[in-house]
Amino acid sequence: MKYALLNGEMIPRLEAKVDVEDRGFQFGDGVYEVIRVYNGKLFTANEHLTRFVKSADSIGISLPYTIDQLKETLEKLIEKNKLQLGTIYMQITRGTAKRNHAFPTEKVTPNLVAYTNDVSRPTEMLCSGVKAILTEDIRWLRCDIKSLNLLGNLLAKQKAAEAGCYEAIQHRGQDVTEGSSSNIYIVKNGVVITHESNHLILKGITKDVILDICSKRNIPFEEKTFSLDDLMNADEVFLSSTTSEAMPVIEIDGNKVNNGMPGEVTRQIQTLFQREIESQCGELVGES
Ligand code: DCS
């Protein structure tokens, strides 16, 4: 049996339920995180939990736990569920209250939920690369908040799925922003370029790890807005996320990138990223 955390209590996953008037259920009034687990250990836990607190703060939800308490509870959940390779999904909503757009005036307790998923590494795709489509970014202007409201992202991802592609690369006019659930990078003349972390994208934790790797290994990089033209004329393209790691993009809207092969800089970053996982979580063997 798998367990979930509901407001600090570890209970059987199927018993973890919220009221129909939970504001997350009705309005998407809450925020979430997805944290990777390798070898039973959390990867970049502090970074994810810090972002979680920040997202919650930015919509006026204060977490009833410290980051250390949260981390400790998540570790107990991993142990209880015997999770080796997977993810933890967690979300906090403003709480349960009579349906009203404005925040409840009476004091409500936030609903905090966490549970685990078995998720393998996408090893084949990491090796061969994936296809993407382009789509206009129709989302709101606070994409830096990891909000439960994901309709814009879902519509983009669905368009990709219907085209038989892995990801939808979003753009506002000529400016490329990010994927529906990932950050996007181009490599041009050896320089890695990715959108600056502002209100138009989510500041990916994987992005931070990758840029840190670039600065430590003297791989030149720039955080700046790049155009659709830059994207279509890039030497290499890759995307990143908690579950996708550093994933080569080998085709966009039917046009091959780097002759349909993952590029050299992308490969180098993948190797160094794997090393970073291993330094935090131990050696990756077989399916891990
Ligand atoms: N941009 C968006 C819109 C995302 O949803 C995500 C991750 C990222 C970028 C990359 O962020 P991380 O590197 O911190 O993962 N989305 C999570 C999700 O919803 N499922 O898995 C990851």
mmCIF file of C-alpha atoms in Angstrom, residues 33-231:
data_model
loop_
_atom_site.group_PDB
_atom_site.id
_atom_site.type_symbol
_atom_site.label_atom_id
_atom_site.label_comp_id
_atom_site.label_asym_id
_atom_site.label_seq_id
_atom_site.Cartn_x
_atom_site.Cartn_y
_atom_site.Cartn_z
ATOM 1 C CA GLU A 33 6.392 21.203 -6.685
ATOM 2 C CA VAL A 34 7.763 18.059 -8.277
ATOM 3 C CA ILE A 35 10.979 16.751 -6.708
ATOM 4 C CA ARG A 36 13.128 13.962 -8.160
ATOM 5 C CA VAL A 37 14.162 10.944 -6.098
ATOM 6 C CA TYR A 38 17.173 8.848 -7.143
ATOM 7 C CA ASN A 39 18.354 5.896 -5.080
ATOM 8 C CA GLY A 40 15.760 6.748 -2.446
ATOM 9 C CA LYS A 41 17.276 10.234 -1.988
ATOM 10 C CA LEU A 42 15.833 13.656 -2.765
ATOM 11 C CA PHE A 43 17.688 15.577 -5.493
ATOM 12 C CA THR A 44 18.008 19.373 -4.995
ATOM 13 C CA ALA A 45 15.448 19.241 -2.175
ATOM 14 C CA ASN A 46 16.332 22.580 -0.580
ATOM 15 C CA GLU A 47 16.076 24.393 -3.899
ATOM 16 C CA HIS A 48 12.641 22.916 -4.638
ATOM 17 C CA LEU A 49 11.332 23.568 -1.136
ATOM 18 C CA THR A 50 12.646 27.131 -1.193
ATOM 19 C CA ARG A 51 10.824 27.711 -4.494
ATOM 20 C CA PHE A 52 7.694 26.108 -2.985
ATOM 21 C CA VAL A 53 7.724 28.570 -0.079
ATOM 22 C CA LYS A 54 8.391 31.459 -2.483
ATOM 23 C CA SER A 55 5.524 30.467 -4.814
ATOM 24 C CA ALA A 56 3.175 30.106 -1.831
ATOM 25 C CA ASP A 57 4.310 33.460 -0.394
ATOM 26 C CA SER A 58 3.708 35.212 -3.682
ATOM 27 C CA ILE A 59 -0.006 34.332 -3.518
ATOM 28 C CA GLY A 60 -0.310 34.972 0.216
ATOM 29 C CA ILE A 61 -0.232 31.386 1.496
ATOM 30 C CA SER A 62 2.134 30.844 4.388
ATOM 31 C CA LEU A 63 3.440 27.361 4.963
ATOM 32 C CA PRO A 64 2.766 25.953 8.407
ATOM 33 C CA TYR A 65 6.168 24.156 8.356
ATOM 34 C CA THR A 66 9.823 25.101 7.966
ATOM 35 C CA ILE A 67 11.818 23.817 5.013
ATOM 36 C CA ASP A 68 13.703 21.438 7.315
ATOM 37 C CA GLN A 69 10.450 20.035 8.723
ATOM 38 C CA LEU A 70 9.066 19.567 5.211
ATOM 39 C CA LYS A 71 12.213 17.804 4.059
ATOM 40 C CA GLU A 72 12.164 15.490 7.041
ATOM 41 C CA THR A 73 8.505 14.581 6.432
ATOM 42 C CA LEU A 74 9.138 13.941 2.728
ATOM 43 C CA GLU A 75 12.041 11.662 3.631
ATOM 44 C CA LYS A 76 9.719 9.681 5.915
ATOM 45 C CA LEU A 77 7.230 9.370 3.052
ATOM 46 C CA ILE A 78 9.943 8.082 0.705
ATOM 47 C CA GLU A 79 10.903 5.504 3.287
ATOM 48 C CA LYS A 80 7.328 4.470 4.002
ATOM 49 C CA ASN A 81 6.580 4.038 0.282
ATOM 50 C CA LYS A 82 9.963 2.377 -0.339
ATOM 51 C CA LEU A 83 10.514 4.779 -3.222
ATOM 52 C CA GLN A 84 13.831 4.264 -4.978
ATOM 53 C CA LEU A 85 13.406 6.005 -8.323
ATOM 54 C CA GLY A 86 10.594 8.463 -8.871
ATOM 55 C CA THR A 87 9.126 11.786 -7.897
ATOM 56 C CA ILE A 88 7.384 13.435 -5.017
ATOM 57 C CA TYR A 89 4.437 15.583 -5.990
ATOM 58 C CA MET A 90 3.373 18.147 -3.415
ATOM 59 C CA GLN A 91 0.842 20.941 -3.441
ATOM 60 C CA ILE A 92 -0.576 23.472 -1.052
ATOM 61 C CA THR A 93 -3.901 25.218 -1.521
ATOM 62 C CA ARG A 94 -5.345 28.192 0.339
ATOM 63 C CA GLY A 95 -7.720 25.776 2.080
ATOM 64 C CA THR A 96 -11.408 24.910 2.157
ATOM 65 C CA ALA A 97 -13.965 27.721 2.189
ATOM 66 C CA LYS A 98 -17.362 28.632 0.734
ATOM 67 C CA ARG A 99 -16.850 29.347 -2.965
ATOM 68 C CA ASN A 100 -16.012 33.002 -3.428
ATOM 69 C CA HIS A 101 -13.370 34.472 -5.711
ATOM 70 C CA ALA A 102 -11.962 36.794 -3.052
ATOM 71 C CA PHE A 103 -9.825 35.149 -0.380
ATOM 72 C CA PRO A 104 -11.821 33.918 2.638
ATOM 73 C CA THR A 105 -12.107 36.561 5.349
ATOM 74 C CA GLU A 106 -12.233 33.980 8.122
ATOM 75 C CA LYS A 107 -9.032 32.112 8.929
ATOM 76 C CA VAL A 108 -8.624 28.978 6.803
ATOM 77 C CA THR A 109 -5.974 26.297 7.118
ATOM 78 C CA PRO A 110 -4.081 25.516 3.914
ATOM 79 C CA ASN A 111 -4.362 21.967 2.572
ATOM 80 C CA LEU A 112 -0.938 20.438 2.035
ATOM 81 C CA VAL A 113 -0.695 17.161 0.156
ATOM 82 C CA ALA A 114 2.309 15.075 -0.899
ATOM 83 C CA TYR A 115 2.600 11.653 -2.479
ATOM 84 C CA THR A 116 5.138 9.622 -4.420
ATOM 85 C CA ASN A 117 5.262 8.244 -7.957
ATOM 86 C CA ASP A 118 7.520 5.584 -9.422
ATOM 87 C CA VAL A 119 9.124 7.258 -12.438
ATOM 88 C CA SER A 120 12.053 5.833 -14.367
ATOM 89 C CA ARG A 121 14.652 7.981 -16.102
ATOM 90 C CA PRO A 122 13.842 8.629 -19.785
ATOM 91 C CA THR A 123 17.151 6.998 -20.748
ATOM 92 C CA GLU A 124 16.305 6.168 -24.370
ATOM 93 C CA MET A 125 15.046 9.651 -25.128
ATOM 94 C CA LEU A 126 18.014 11.205 -23.320
ATOM 95 C CA CYS A 127 20.165 9.276 -25.759
ATOM 96 C CA SER A 128 18.255 9.768 -29.011
ATOM 97 C CA GLY A 129 16.552 13.137 -28.404
ATOM 98 C CA VAL A 130 12.917 14.201 -28.804
ATOM 99 C CA LYS A 131 10.692 16.128 -31.204
ATOM 100 C CA ALA A 132 8.911 19.380 -30.406
ATOM 101 C CA ILE A 133 6.354 21.715 -31.918
ATOM 102 C CA LEU A 134 6.014 25.489 -31.659
ATOM 103 C CA THR A 135 3.004 27.149 -30.119
ATOM 104 C CA GLU A 136 2.050 30.685 -29.078
ATOM 105 C CA ASP A 137 2.455 31.235 -25.335
ATOM 106 C CA ILE A 138 -1.062 32.139 -24.169
ATOM 107 C CA ARG A 139 -0.357 31.935 -20.425
ATOM 108 C CA TRP A 140 -0.655 34.660 -17.798
ATOM 109 C CA LEU A 141 2.139 37.040 -16.855
ATOM 110 C CA ARG A 142 3.261 35.366 -13.616
ATOM 111 C CA CYS A 143 4.770 32.177 -15.034
ATOM 112 C CA ASP A 144 7.440 32.454 -12.314
ATOM 113 C CA ILE A 145 4.847 31.191 -9.794
ATOM 114 C CA LYS A 146 4.479 27.396 -9.841
ATOM 115 C CA SER A 147 0.712 27.730 -9.820
ATOM 116 C CA LEU A 148 -1.768 24.861 -9.905
ATOM 117 C CA ASN A 149 -3.447 26.713 -12.779
ATOM 118 C CA LEU A 150 -1.885 24.927 -15.727
ATOM 119 C CA LEU A 151 -4.513 25.224 -18.474
ATOM 120 C CA GLY A 152 -2.247 27.154 -20.849
ATOM 121 C CA ASN A 153 0.484 24.568 -20.298
ATOM 122 C CA LEU A 154 -1.949 21.671 -20.722
ATOM 123 C CA LEU A 155 -3.318 22.986 -24.014
ATOM 124 C CA ALA A 156 0.225 23.405 -25.321
ATOM 125 C CA LYS A 157 1.286 19.904 -24.186
ATOM 126 C CA GLN A 158 -1.861 18.372 -25.695
ATOM 127 C CA LYS A 159 -1.053 20.012 -29.042
ATOM 128 C CA ALA A 160 2.402 18.421 -28.866
ATOM 129 C CA ALA A 161 0.938 15.029 -27.949
ATOM 130 C CA GLU A 162 -1.487 15.172 -30.873
ATOM 131 C CA ALA A 163 1.441 15.912 -33.196
ATOM 132 C CA GLY A 164 3.309 12.901 -31.790
ATOM 133 C CA CYS A 165 5.830 15.197 -30.111
ATOM 134 C CA TYR A 166 7.335 15.297 -26.630
ATOM 135 C CA GLU A 167 7.136 19.006 -25.953
ATOM 136 C CA ALA A 168 5.579 22.267 -27.116
ATOM 137 C CA ILE A 169 8.037 25.159 -27.267
ATOM 138 C CA GLN A 170 6.117 28.330 -26.453
ATOM 139 C CA HIS A 171 6.793 31.800 -27.844
ATOM 140 C CA ARG A 172 5.308 35.244 -27.272
ATOM 141 C CA GLY A 173 5.373 36.677 -30.776
ATOM 142 C CA GLN A 174 8.970 36.228 -31.923
ATOM 143 C CA ASP A 175 10.354 35.599 -28.419
ATOM 144 C CA VAL A 176 10.831 32.013 -27.260
ATOM 145 C CA THR A 177 9.840 31.614 -23.608
ATOM 146 C CA GLU A 178 9.837 27.984 -22.397
ATOM 147 C CA GLY A 179 8.326 24.552 -22.919
ATOM 148 C CA SER A 180 4.915 23.556 -21.546
ATOM 149 C CA SER A 181 6.696 21.833 -18.640
ATOM 150 C CA SER A 182 10.381 22.559 -19.264
ATOM 151 C CA ASN A 183 12.947 25.283 -19.891
ATOM 152 C CA ILE A 184 14.403 25.654 -23.393
ATOM 153 C CA TYR A 185 18.023 26.252 -24.422
ATOM 154 C CA ILE A 186 19.790 26.825 -27.711
ATOM 155 C CA VAL A 187 23.488 26.406 -28.397
ATOM 156 C CA LYS A 188 25.008 28.764 -30.968
ATOM 157 C CA ASN A 189 28.753 28.858 -31.701
ATOM 158 C CA GLY A 190 29.425 27.040 -28.441
ATOM 159 C CA VAL A 191 27.358 29.429 -26.294
ATOM 160 C CA VAL A 192 24.372 28.091 -24.334
ATOM 161 C CA ILE A 193 21.473 30.573 -24.393
ATOM 162 C CA THR A 194 18.283 30.366 -22.338
ATOM 163 C CA HIS A 195 15.515 32.823 -21.409
ATOM 164 C CA GLU A 196 16.312 35.033 -18.412
ATOM 165 C CA SER A 197 14.432 34.057 -15.250
ATOM 166 C CA ASN A 198 11.698 36.684 -15.077
ATOM 167 C CA HIS A 199 7.881 36.660 -14.863
ATOM 168 C CA LEU A 200 7.559 34.996 -18.293
ATOM 169 C CA ILE A 201 9.063 31.636 -17.323
ATOM 170 C CA LEU A 202 9.419 29.297 -14.388
ATOM 171 C CA LYS A 203 12.908 29.496 -12.897
ATOM 172 C CA GLY A 204 13.655 25.795 -13.266
ATOM 173 C CA ILE A 205 15.663 24.094 -10.545
ATOM 174 C CA THR A 206 17.206 21.931 -13.285
ATOM 175 C CA LYS A 207 18.034 25.142 -15.169
ATOM 176 C CA ASP A 208 19.883 26.455 -12.105
ATOM 177 C CA VAL A 209 21.863 23.202 -11.839
ATOM 178 C CA ILE A 210 22.719 23.312 -15.569
ATOM 179 C CA LEU A 211 23.834 26.956 -15.494
ATOM 180 C CA ASP A 212 25.897 26.245 -12.398
ATOM 181 C CA ILE A 213 27.557 23.368 -14.258
ATOM 182 C CA CYS A 214 28.219 25.704 -17.220
ATOM 183 C CA SER A 215 29.887 28.307 -15.036
ATOM 184 C CA LYS A 216 32.012 25.753 -13.166
ATOM 185 C CA ARG A 217 33.091 23.988 -16.379
ATOM 186 C CA ASN A 218 33.702 27.124 -18.411
ATOM 187 C CA ILE A 219 30.912 26.407 -20.845
ATOM 188 C CA PRO A 220 29.907 29.893 -22.022
ATOM 189 C CA PHE A 221 26.244 30.745 -21.366
ATOM 190 C CA GLU A 222 23.896 33.699 -21.491
ATOM 191 C CA GLU A 223 20.472 34.202 -19.962
ATOM 192 C CA LYS A 224 18.632 36.360 -22.475
ATOM 193 C CA THR A 225 15.583 36.344 -24.697
ATOM 194 C CA PHE A 226 16.149 34.636 -28.053
ATOM 195 C CA SER A 227 13.914 34.598 -31.101
ATOM 196 C CA LEU A 228 12.171 31.938 -33.158
ATOM 197 C CA ASP A 229 14.789 32.616 -35.858
ATOM 198 C CA ASP A 230 17.574 31.971 -33.340
ATOM 199 C CA LEU A 231 15.824 28.761 -32.332
#
